[in-house]
PDB file of C-alpha atoms and ligand atoms in Angstrom:
ATOM      1  CA  MET A   9     -20.404  12.675  18.964  1.00 54.00           C
ATOM      2  CA  GLN A  10     -17.107  10.909  19.468  1.00 74.00           C
ATOM      3  CA  ASP A  11     -17.062   8.610  22.513  1.00 84.00           C
ATOM      4  CA  TRP A  12     -14.049  10.387  23.998  1.00 92.00           C
ATOM      5  CA  ASP A  13     -15.873  13.728  23.640  1.00 93.00           C
ATOM      6  CA  LYS A  14     -18.483  12.450  26.074  1.00 89.00           C
ATOM      7  CA  ARG A  15     -15.879  11.306  28.569  1.00 89.00           C
ATOM      8  CA  ALA A  16     -13.577  14.311  28.174  1.00 94.00           C
ATOM      9  CA  GLU A  17     -14.478  16.357  31.287  1.00 92.00           C
ATOM     10  CA  GLN A  18     -14.658  13.398  33.652  1.00 89.00           C
ATOM     11  CA  TYR A  19     -11.462  11.889  32.182  1.00 91.00           C
ATOM     12  CA  THR A  20      -9.636  15.200  32.616  1.00 95.00           C
ATOM     13  CA  GLN A  21     -10.803  15.595  36.181  1.00 91.00           C
ATOM     14  CA  ARG A  22      -9.413  12.154  37.112  1.00 90.00           C
ATOM     15  CA  SER A  23      -6.161  12.571  35.188  1.00 92.00           C
ATOM     16  CA  GLU A  24      -5.435  15.843  37.027  1.00 93.00           C
ATOM     17  CA  TYR A  25      -4.708  13.764  40.140  1.00 89.00           C
ATOM     18  CA  HIS A  26      -1.467  12.650  38.420  1.00 89.00           C
ATOM     19  CA  LEU A  27      -0.066  16.139  38.875  1.00 91.00           C
ATOM     20  CA  LYS A  28      -1.571  17.228  42.196  1.00 90.00           C
ATOM     21  CA  SER A  29       1.706  17.383  44.109  1.00 92.00           C
ATOM     22  CA  GLU A  30       5.122  18.843  43.333  1.00 93.00           C
ATOM     23  CA  GLU A  31       6.565  15.388  44.101  1.00 94.00           C
ATOM     24  CA  GLN A  32       4.443  13.854  41.307  1.00 94.00           C
ATOM     25  CA  LYS A  33       5.356  16.582  38.835  1.00 95.00           C
ATOM     26  CA  ALA A  34       9.059  16.117  39.610  1.00 96.00           C
ATOM     27  CA  GLU A  35       8.747  12.338  39.219  1.00 96.00           C
ATOM     28  CA  TRP A  36       6.983  12.666  35.844  1.00 96.00           C
ATOM     29  CA  LYS A  37       9.517  15.191  34.566  1.00 97.00           C
ATOM     30  CA  GLY A  38      12.452  13.131  35.855  1.00 97.00           C
ATOM     31  CA  THR A  39      11.116   9.986  34.176  1.00 97.00           C
ATOM     32  CA  LEU A  40      10.605  11.788  30.846  1.00 97.00           C
ATOM     33  CA  ASP A  41      14.009  13.501  31.035  1.00 97.00           C
ATOM     34  CA  LYS A  42      15.736  10.176  31.568  1.00 97.00           C
ATOM     35  CA  ILE A  43      13.939   8.597  28.596  1.00 97.00           C
ATOM     36  CA  ILE A  44      15.015  11.426  26.263  1.00 96.00           C
ATOM     37  CA  ASP A  45      18.567  11.495  27.631  1.00 95.00           C
ATOM     38  CA  ASN A  46      18.083  14.964  29.217  1.00 96.00           C
ATOM     39  CA  LYS A  47      18.018  16.603  25.784  1.00 96.00           C
ATOM     40  CA  SER A  48      16.410  20.025  25.491  1.00 96.00           C
ATOM     41  CA  SER A  49      14.144  21.849  23.001  1.00 98.00           C
ATOM     42  CA  LEU A  50      13.128  18.728  21.053  1.00 98.00           C
ATOM     43  CA  ASP A  51      10.283  18.643  18.518  1.00 98.00           C
ATOM     44  CA  MET A  52       7.749  16.323  20.066  1.00 98.00           C
ATOM     45  CA  LEU A  53       4.462  14.813  18.967  1.00 98.00           C
ATOM     46  CA  ASP A  54       1.996  13.560  21.572  1.00 98.00           C
ATOM     47  CA  VAL A  55      -0.419  11.285  19.698  1.00 98.00           C
ATOM     48  CA  GLY A  56      -3.887  10.897  21.255  1.00 98.00           C
ATOM     49  CA  THR A  57      -3.002  13.772  23.544  1.00 98.00           C
ATOM     50  CA  GLY A  58      -6.446  13.910  25.210  1.00 98.00           C
ATOM     51  CA  PRO A  59      -6.436  16.840  27.652  1.00 98.00           C
ATOM     52  CA  GLY A  60      -2.750  17.363  26.815  1.00 98.00           C
ATOM     53  CA  PHE A  61      -1.313  15.510  29.795  1.00 97.00           C
ATOM     54  CA  LEU A  62       2.106  14.671  28.298  1.00 98.00           C
ATOM     55  CA  ALA A  63       2.203  17.518  25.761  1.00 98.00           C
ATOM     56  CA  LEU A  64       1.770  20.198  28.435  1.00 98.00           C
ATOM     57  CA  LEU A  65       4.239  18.580  30.795  1.00 97.00           C
ATOM     58  CA  LEU A  66       6.817  18.412  27.983  1.00 98.00           C
ATOM     59  CA  ALA A  67       6.079  22.015  26.943  1.00 98.00           C
ATOM     60  CA  GLU A  68       6.711  23.052  30.546  1.00 97.00           C
ATOM     61  CA  MET A  69      10.079  21.276  30.241  1.00 97.00           C
ATOM     62  CA  GLY A  70      10.927  23.511  27.264  1.00 97.00           C
ATOM     63  CA  HIS A  71      10.157  21.225  24.321  1.00 98.00           C
ATOM     64  CA  ASN A  72       8.288  22.200  21.141  1.00 98.00           C
ATOM     65  CA  CYS A  73       5.117  20.172  21.453  1.00 98.00           C
ATOM     66  CA  THR A  74       2.319  19.221  19.118  1.00 98.00           C
ATOM     67  CA  GLY A  75      -0.646  17.215  20.362  1.00 98.00           C
ATOM     68  CA  VAL A  76      -3.102  15.474  18.048  1.00 98.00           C
ATOM     69  CA  ASP A  77      -6.412  13.850  18.928  1.00 98.00           C
ATOM     70  CA  LEU A  78      -9.666  12.794  17.262  1.00 96.00           C
ATOM     71  CA  SER A  79     -11.792  14.333  20.023  1.00 96.00           C
ATOM     72  CA  THR A  80     -12.456  18.039  19.555  1.00 97.00           C
ATOM     73  CA  LYS A  81     -13.651  18.287  23.153  1.00 97.00           C
ATOM     74  CA  MET A  82     -10.349  16.883  24.452  1.00 98.00           C
ATOM     75  CA  LEU A  83      -8.437  19.303  22.203  1.00 98.00           C
ATOM     76  CA  LYS A  84     -10.426  22.254  23.558  1.00 98.00           C
ATOM     77  CA  ILE A  85      -9.597  21.242  27.117  1.00 98.00           C
ATOM     78  CA  ALA A  86      -5.908  20.848  26.229  1.00 98.00           C
ATOM     79  CA  GLN A  87      -5.846  24.310  24.630  1.00 98.00           C
ATOM     80  CA  ARG A  88      -7.659  25.809  27.627  1.00 98.00           C
ATOM     81  CA  LYS A  89      -5.014  24.345  29.935  1.00 97.00           C
ATOM     82  CA  ALA A  90      -2.185  25.634  27.730  1.00 98.00           C
ATOM     83  CA  ASN A  91      -3.676  29.136  27.810  1.00 98.00           C
ATOM     84  CA  ALA A  92      -4.266  29.038  31.558  1.00 97.00           C
ATOM     85  CA  ASN A  93      -0.639  28.057  32.185  1.00 96.00           C
ATOM     86  CA  ASP A  94       0.856  30.269  29.498  1.00 97.00           C
ATOM     87  CA  LEU A  95       2.361  27.301  27.640  1.00 98.00           C
ATOM     88  CA  GLN A  96       3.110  27.201  23.909  1.00 96.00           C
ATOM     89  CA  CYS A  97       1.755  23.998  22.405  1.00 97.00           C
ATOM     90  CA  ARG A  98       0.026  23.194  19.091  1.00 97.00           C
ATOM     91  CA  PHE A  99      -3.148  21.123  19.434  1.00 98.00           C
ATOM     92  CA  LEU A 100      -4.483  19.685  16.164  1.00 98.00           C
ATOM     93  CA  HIS A 101      -7.309  17.412  15.122  1.00 98.00           C
ATOM     94  CA  GLY A 102      -5.818  14.238  13.645  1.00 97.00           C
ATOM     95  CA  ASP A 103      -5.947  10.465  13.392  1.00 97.00           C
ATOM     96  CA  ALA A 104      -3.193   8.454  15.077  1.00 98.00           C
ATOM     97  CA  GLU A 105      -3.436   5.865  12.304  1.00 97.00           C
ATOM     98  CA  LYS A 106      -3.038   8.421   9.485  1.00 98.00           C
ATOM     99  CA  LEU A 107      -0.994  11.423  10.519  1.00 98.00           C
ATOM    100  CA  ASP A 108      -1.004  14.660   8.594  1.00 98.00           C
ATOM    101  CA  PHE A 109       2.747  15.352   8.930  1.00 98.00           C
ATOM    102  CA  GLU A 110       5.707  15.067   6.579  1.00 98.00           C
ATOM    103  CA  ASP A 111       8.203  12.229   7.018  1.00 98.00           C
ATOM    104  CA  HIS A 112      10.952  12.962   9.590  1.00 98.00           C
ATOM    105  CA  SER A 113       9.111  15.818  11.351  1.00 98.00           C
ATOM    106  CA  PHE A 114       9.756  14.981  15.036  1.00 98.00           C
ATOM    107  CA  ASP A 115      12.601  14.034  17.393  1.00 98.00           C
ATOM    108  CA  VAL A 116      10.219  12.212  19.719  1.00 98.00           C
ATOM    109  CA  VAL A 117       6.794  10.663  19.163  1.00 98.00           C
ATOM    110  CA  ILE A 118       5.132   9.861  22.461  1.00 98.00           C
ATOM    111  CA  ASN A 119       1.761   8.659  23.671  1.00 98.00           C
ATOM    112  CA  ARG A 120       0.050   7.571  26.846  1.00 98.00           C
ATOM    113  CA  HIS A 121      -2.891   5.173  27.063  1.00 96.00           C
ATOM    114  CA  LEU A 122      -3.590   5.454  23.341  1.00 97.00           C
ATOM    115  CA  LEU A 123      -2.317   2.201  21.837  1.00 97.00           C
ATOM    116  CA  TRP A 124      -5.006   0.042  23.496  1.00 94.00           C
ATOM    117  CA  THR A 125      -7.772   2.188  21.951  1.00 94.00           C
ATOM    118  CA  LEU A 126      -6.644   1.615  18.356  1.00 95.00           C
ATOM    119  CA  PRO A 127      -8.178  -0.993  16.044  1.00 93.00           C
ATOM    120  CA  HIS A 128      -5.039  -1.062  13.844  1.00 95.00           C
ATOM    121  CA  PRO A 129      -1.994  -0.600  16.096  1.00 97.00           C
ATOM    122  CA  GLY A 130       0.446  -1.908  13.466  1.00 97.00           C
ATOM    123  CA  VAL A 131      -0.694   0.733  10.967  1.00 97.00           C
ATOM    124  CA  ALA A 132      -0.462   3.421  13.648  1.00 98.00           C
ATOM    125  CA  LEU A 133       3.048   2.440  14.663  1.00 98.00           C
ATOM    126  CA  ARG A 134       4.321   2.602  11.102  1.00 97.00           C
ATOM    127  CA  GLU A 135       2.879   6.114  10.880  1.00 98.00           C
ATOM    128  CA  TRP A 136       4.637   7.167  14.099  1.00 98.00           C
ATOM    129  CA  VAL A 137       7.929   5.765  12.827  1.00 98.00           C
ATOM    130  CA  ARG A 138       7.434   7.523   9.480  1.00 98.00           C
ATOM    131  CA  VAL A 139       7.166  10.973  11.098  1.00 98.00           C
ATOM    132  CA  LEU A 140      10.169  10.341  13.390  1.00 98.00           C
ATOM    133  CA  ARG A 141      13.555  11.738  12.395  1.00 98.00           C
ATOM    134  CA  PRO A 142      16.448   9.274  12.152  1.00 97.00           C
ATOM    135  CA  GLY A 143      17.918   9.042  15.640  1.00 97.00           C
ATOM    136  CA  GLY A 144      14.508   9.871  17.129  1.00 98.00           C
ATOM    137  CA  LYS A 145      12.598   7.939  19.791  1.00 98.00           C
ATOM    138  CA  LEU A 146       9.133   6.455  20.057  1.00 98.00           C
ATOM    139  CA  VAL A 147       7.863   6.350  23.660  1.00 98.00           C
ATOM    140  CA  ILE A 148       4.724   4.426  24.584  1.00 98.00           C
ATOM    141  CA  PHE A 149       3.062   4.511  28.020  1.00 98.00           C
ATOM    142  CA  ASP A 150       0.336   1.889  28.291  1.00 97.00           C
ATOM    143  CA  GLY A 151      -0.929  -1.061  30.291  1.00 94.00           C
ATOM    144  CA  ASP A 152      -2.936  -4.251  30.357  1.00 90.00           C
ATOM    145  CA  TRP A 153      -6.455  -2.850  30.792  1.00 85.00           C
ATOM    146  CA  THR A 154      -8.218  -6.209  31.029  1.00 84.00           C
ATOM    147  CA  THR A 155      -8.972  -8.277  34.101  1.00 81.00           C
ATOM    148  CA  HIS A 156      -7.667 -11.552  32.611  1.00 81.00           C
ATOM    149  CA  ASN A 157      -4.298 -11.382  34.355  1.00 83.00           C
ATOM    150  CA  MET A 158      -5.521  -9.669  37.527  1.00 85.00           C
ATOM    151  CA  ASP A 159      -5.352 -11.664  40.749  1.00 87.00           C
ATOM    152  CA  LYS A 160      -8.538 -12.125  42.818  1.00 89.00           C
ATOM    153  CA  ARG A 161      -7.531  -9.576  45.454  1.00 88.00           C
ATOM    154  CA  ARG A 162      -7.087  -6.844  42.836  1.00 86.00           C
ATOM    155  CA  LYS A 163     -10.356  -7.796  41.157  1.00 88.00           C
ATOM    156  CA  TYR A 164     -12.303  -7.423  44.418  1.00 89.00           C
ATOM    157  CA  LYS A 165     -10.589  -4.155  45.271  1.00 89.00           C
ATOM    158  CA  GLN A 166     -11.374  -2.842  41.804  1.00 87.00           C
ATOM    159  CA  LEU A 167     -15.026  -3.817  42.157  1.00 88.00           C
ATOM    160  CA  LEU A 168     -15.153  -1.856  45.408  1.00 90.00           C
ATOM    161  CA  GLY A 169     -13.469   1.122  43.679  1.00 88.00           C
ATOM    162  CA  ASN A 170     -15.911   0.987  40.769  1.00 87.00           C
ATOM    163  CA  TYR A 171     -18.777   0.883  43.250  1.00 87.00           C
ATOM    164  CA  LEU A 172     -17.426   3.957  45.066  1.00 88.00           C
ATOM    165  CA  VAL A 173     -17.093   5.808  41.726  1.00 87.00           C
ATOM    166  CA  MET A 174     -20.610   4.771  40.819  1.00 86.00           C
ATOM    167  CA  ILE A 175     -22.231   6.094  43.961  1.00 87.00           C
ATOM    168  CA  SER A 176     -20.122   9.249  44.325  1.00 88.00           C
ATOM    169  CA  GLU A 177     -20.285  10.281  40.659  1.00 84.00           C
ATOM    170  CA  LYS A 178     -23.661   8.720  39.826  1.00 79.00           C
ATOM    171  CA  ARG A 179     -22.249   6.948  36.770  1.00 72.00           C
ATOM    172  CA  TYR A 180     -21.940   3.337  35.785  1.00 64.00           C
ATOM    173  CA  THR A 181     -18.276   2.585  35.093  1.00 61.00           C
ATOM    174  CA  LEU A 182     -18.209  -1.187  34.819  1.00 57.00           C
ATOM    175  CA  ASN A 183     -19.223  -1.511  31.191  1.00 60.00           C
ATOM    176  CA  TRP A 184     -17.544   1.550  29.763  1.00 60.00           C
ATOM    177  CA  ARG A 185     -14.839  -0.282  27.824  1.00 62.00           C
ATOM    178  CA  LYS A 186     -17.353  -2.751  26.383  1.00 63.00           C
ATOM    179  CA  ARG A 187     -19.460   0.160  25.136  1.00 62.00           C
ATOM    180  CA  TYR A 188     -16.321   1.777  23.646  1.00 64.00           C
ATOM    181  CA  LYS A 189     -15.849  -1.280  21.458  1.00 63.00           C
ATOM    182  CA  THR A 190     -19.417  -1.211  20.178  1.00 57.00           C
ATOM    183  CA  ARG A 191     -19.032   2.473  19.309  1.00 59.00           C
ATOM    184  CA  ILE A 192     -16.077   1.773  17.079  1.00 65.00           C
ATOM    185  CA  ASN A 193     -18.064  -0.753  15.050  1.00 62.00           C
ATOM    186  CA  ASN A 194     -17.198  -3.761  17.182  1.00 63.00           C
ATOM    187  CA  GLU A 195     -13.663  -3.736  15.890  1.00 72.00           C
ATOM    188  CA  LYS A 196     -11.205  -5.734  17.939  1.00 83.00           C
ATOM    189  CA  LEU A 197      -8.706  -3.767  20.005  1.00 90.00           C
ATOM    190  CA  PRO A 198      -5.609  -5.980  19.713  1.00 91.00           C
ATOM    191  CA  PHE A 199      -3.646  -4.116  22.400  1.00 92.00           C
ATOM    192  CA  GLU A 200      -6.315  -3.726  25.069  1.00 89.00           C
ATOM    193  CA  GLY A 201      -4.821  -6.585  27.058  1.00 88.00           C
ATOM    194  CA  ALA A 202      -1.221  -6.256  25.859  1.00 93.00           C
ATOM    195  CA  ASP A 203       1.877  -6.602  27.991  1.00 94.00           C
ATOM    196  CA  GLU A 204       5.166  -4.815  27.377  1.00 96.00           C
ATOM    197  CA  GLY A 205       6.537  -7.777  25.381  1.00 97.00           C
ATOM    198  CA  LYS A 206       3.744  -7.418  22.822  1.00 97.00           C
ATOM    199  CA  VAL A 207       4.482  -3.695  22.441  1.00 98.00           C
ATOM    200  CA  MET A 208       8.199  -4.426  22.070  1.00 98.00           C
ATOM    201  CA  SER A 209       7.442  -6.924  19.276  1.00 98.00           C
ATOM    202  CA  LEU A 210       5.240  -4.359  17.536  1.00 98.00           C
ATOM    203  CA  MET A 211       8.079  -1.827  17.678  1.00 98.00           C
ATOM    204  CA  GLU A 212      10.506  -4.370  16.293  1.00 98.00           C
ATOM    205  CA  ALA A 213       8.117  -5.166  13.418  1.00 97.00           C
ATOM    206  CA  ALA A 214       7.918  -1.432  12.639  1.00 97.00           C
ATOM    207  CA  GLY A 215      11.717  -1.335  12.236  1.00 96.00           C
ATOM    208  CA  LEU A 216      12.746   0.278  15.539  1.00 98.00           C
ATOM    209  CA  SER A 217      15.984  -0.615  17.317  1.00 98.00           C
ATOM    210  CA  ASN A 218      17.416  -0.470  20.861  1.00 98.00           C
ATOM    211  CA  ILE A 219      13.980  -1.316  22.241  1.00 98.00           C
ATOM    212  CA  SER A 220      13.827  -1.049  26.025  1.00 98.00           C
ATOM    213  CA  THR A 221      11.448  -0.518  28.935  1.00 98.00           C
ATOM    214  CA  ALA A 222      11.398   1.995  31.781  1.00 95.00           C
ATOM    215  CA  SER A 223       9.905   1.477  35.214  1.00 91.00           C
ATOM    216  CA  MET A 224       6.565   2.966  36.298  1.00 92.00           C
ATOM    217  CA  GLU A 225       7.154   1.997  39.922  1.00 92.00           C
ATOM    218  CA  HIS A 226       8.079   5.443  41.268  1.00 93.00           C
ATOM    219  CA  LEU A 227       5.288   7.151  39.353  1.00 94.00           C
ATOM    220  CA  LEU A 228       2.725   4.739  40.766  1.00 91.00           C
ATOM    221  CA  LYS A 229       4.102   5.204  44.263  1.00 92.00           C
ATOM    222  CA  VAL A 230       3.719   8.993  44.185  1.00 92.00           C
ATOM    223  CA  ASP A 231       0.334   8.697  42.435  1.00 90.00           C
ATOM    224  CA  SER A 232      -0.912   6.475  45.244  1.00 87.00           C
ATOM    225  CA  LYS A 233      -0.449   9.357  47.687  1.00 89.00           C
ATOM    226  CA  SER A 234      -2.515  11.826  45.619  1.00 89.00           C
ATOM    227  CA  PHE A 235      -5.373   9.861  44.085  1.00 89.00           C
ATOM    228  CA  PRO A 236      -8.548   9.496  46.193  1.00 91.00           C
ATOM    229  CA  LEU A 237      -9.310   5.974  47.416  1.00 91.00           C
ATOM    230  CA  LYS A 238     -12.033   5.341  44.784  1.00 90.00           C
ATOM    231  CA  TYR A 239      -9.571   5.969  41.913  1.00 89.00           C
ATOM    232  CA  ARG A 240      -6.707   4.154  43.610  1.00 91.00           C
ATOM    233  CA  LEU A 241      -8.878   1.051  43.861  1.00 88.00           C
ATOM    234  CA  SER A 242     -10.576   1.313  40.471  1.00 85.00           C
ATOM    235  CA  PHE A 243      -7.775   2.665  38.278  1.00 83.00           C
ATOM    236  CA  ILE A 244      -4.299   3.082  39.811  1.00 86.00           C
ATOM    237  CA  GLU A 245      -3.699  -0.211  41.613  1.00 86.00           C
ATOM    238  CA  PRO A 246      -5.391  -2.916  39.532  1.00 85.00           C
ATOM    239  CA  TYR A 247      -3.578  -2.652  36.191  1.00 88.00           C
ATOM    240  CA  GLN A 248      -0.077  -3.594  35.019  1.00 90.00           C
ATOM    241  CA  ARG A 249       1.493  -0.538  33.377  1.00 93.00           C
ATOM    242  CA  TYR A 250       4.669  -0.084  31.375  1.00 97.00           C
ATOM    243  CA  ILE A 251       6.773   2.291  29.321  1.00 98.00           C
ATOM    244  CA  VAL A 252       8.351   0.985  26.098  1.00 98.00           C
ATOM    245  CA  ILE A 253      10.931   2.956  24.129  1.00 98.00           C
ATOM    246  CA  GLY A 254      12.313   2.344  20.634  1.00 98.00           C
ATOM    247  CA  GLU A 255      14.815   4.182  18.495  1.00 98.00           C
ATOM    248  CA  LYS A 256      14.784   4.926  14.772  1.00 98.00           C
ATOM    249  CA  LEU A 257      18.363   4.413  13.688  1.00 96.00           C
ATOM    250  CA  GLY A 258      20.118   6.575  11.116  1.00 82.00           C
ATOM    251  CA  HIS A 259      21.630  10.022  10.761  1.00 72.00           C
TER     252      HIS A 259
HETATM  253  C1  SAM B 315      -7.222   7.173  27.361  1.00 52.81           C
HETATM  254  S1  SAM B 315      -7.176   8.698  26.507  1.00 52.81           S
HETATM  255  C2  SAM B 315      -5.488   9.183  26.763  1.00 52.81           C
HETATM  256  C3  SAM B 315      -5.308  10.674  26.698  1.00 52.81           C
HETATM  257  C4  SAM B 315      -3.912  11.198  27.013  1.00 52.81           C
HETATM  258  N1  SAM B 315      -2.916  10.620  26.156  1.00 52.81           N
HETATM  259  C5  SAM B 315      -3.511  11.020  28.454  1.00 52.81           C
HETATM  260  O1  SAM B 315      -2.392  10.598  28.707  1.00 52.81           O
HETATM  261  O2  SAM B 315      -4.306  11.342  29.353  1.00 52.81           O
HETATM  262  C6  SAM B 315      -7.153   8.206  24.812  1.00 52.81           C
HETATM  263  C7  SAM B 315      -7.164   9.377  23.860  1.00 52.81           C
HETATM  264  O3  SAM B 315      -6.883   8.910  22.548  1.00 52.81           O
HETATM  265  C8  SAM B 315      -7.712   9.575  21.621  1.00 52.81           C
HETATM  266  N2  SAM B 315      -7.837   8.737  20.429  1.00 52.81           N
HETATM  267  C9  SAM B 315      -8.437   7.532  20.289  1.00 52.81           C
HETATM  268  N3  SAM B 315      -8.287   7.066  19.034  1.00 52.81           N
HETATM  269  C10 SAM B 315      -7.573   8.000  18.352  1.00 52.81           C
HETATM  270  C11 SAM B 315      -7.093   8.105  17.018  1.00 52.81           C
HETATM  271  N4  SAM B 315      -7.319   7.155  16.109  1.00 52.81           N
HETATM  272  N5  SAM B 315      -6.397   9.206  16.689  1.00 52.81           N
HETATM  273  C12 SAM B 315      -6.148  10.202  17.586  1.00 52.81           C
HETATM  274  N6  SAM B 315      -6.587  10.153  18.854  1.00 52.81           N
HETATM  275  C13 SAM B 315      -7.291   9.078  19.245  1.00 52.81           C
HETATM  276  C14 SAM B 315      -9.021   9.776  22.371  1.00 52.81           C
HETATM  277  O4  SAM B 315      -9.811  10.790  21.786  1.00 52.81           O
HETATM  278  C15 SAM B 315      -8.506  10.113  23.770  1.00 52.81           C
HETATM  279  O5  SAM B 315      -8.312  11.492  23.918  1.00 52.81           O
END
């Protein structure tokens, strides 16, 4: 069983706190709208869609969305959510590092918290650029998910958060990422501790232009009001997050 299959239900349950309030939903939609220049009805690919977080939000905004993921359990959850909310969205099994789409198939390729999980991010990025139409955008939401650059205060708060998760959910969270690495054959994850500069360089190497960043500040502020204390301490507050955007030039 794929590692993400095992985590799918618990991951979904936590990620639903991102969209608990109307204020959060509006902030997410506003942020995405700004990134895509308020364009409508775009063909979008959400790579590593998981429970369909971005794909469903974008479908609700009127875009034609496809979500791909390696985890069949995640895909089932995403489809269940689409059905429950009467949203049209294609969810397909697929590998982010080897996509099953023709060149120039999408106006936007987007992903959230996927890049760090990939053993070959350079290969993946070239694939994402390949399936983008000229003039299209690649949008990456990610963060530095290591503790190396975390100050002491954040580290202690995160330990407390992890402890609260452990006792309330009866699961051991501290070593999860270490176990993830052993399950993908001990391969290195070059972007697990990446900052936005490293992602920008990767985009540049893949031939993208007009590379820029967008702020996560407002999203984190509204999230802080909705997430329970245990998740705020263990997941929302400790990590540096970013959005990096690149454009594929041409007509
Ligand atoms: C941290 S979750 C992020 C899910 C979702 N993007 C979100 O915003 O909540 C990472 C997801 O990437 C998927 N994934 C990992 N490696 C993948 C690959 N090579 N191809 C496609 N999906 C992959 C996992 O199955 C998981 O659903």
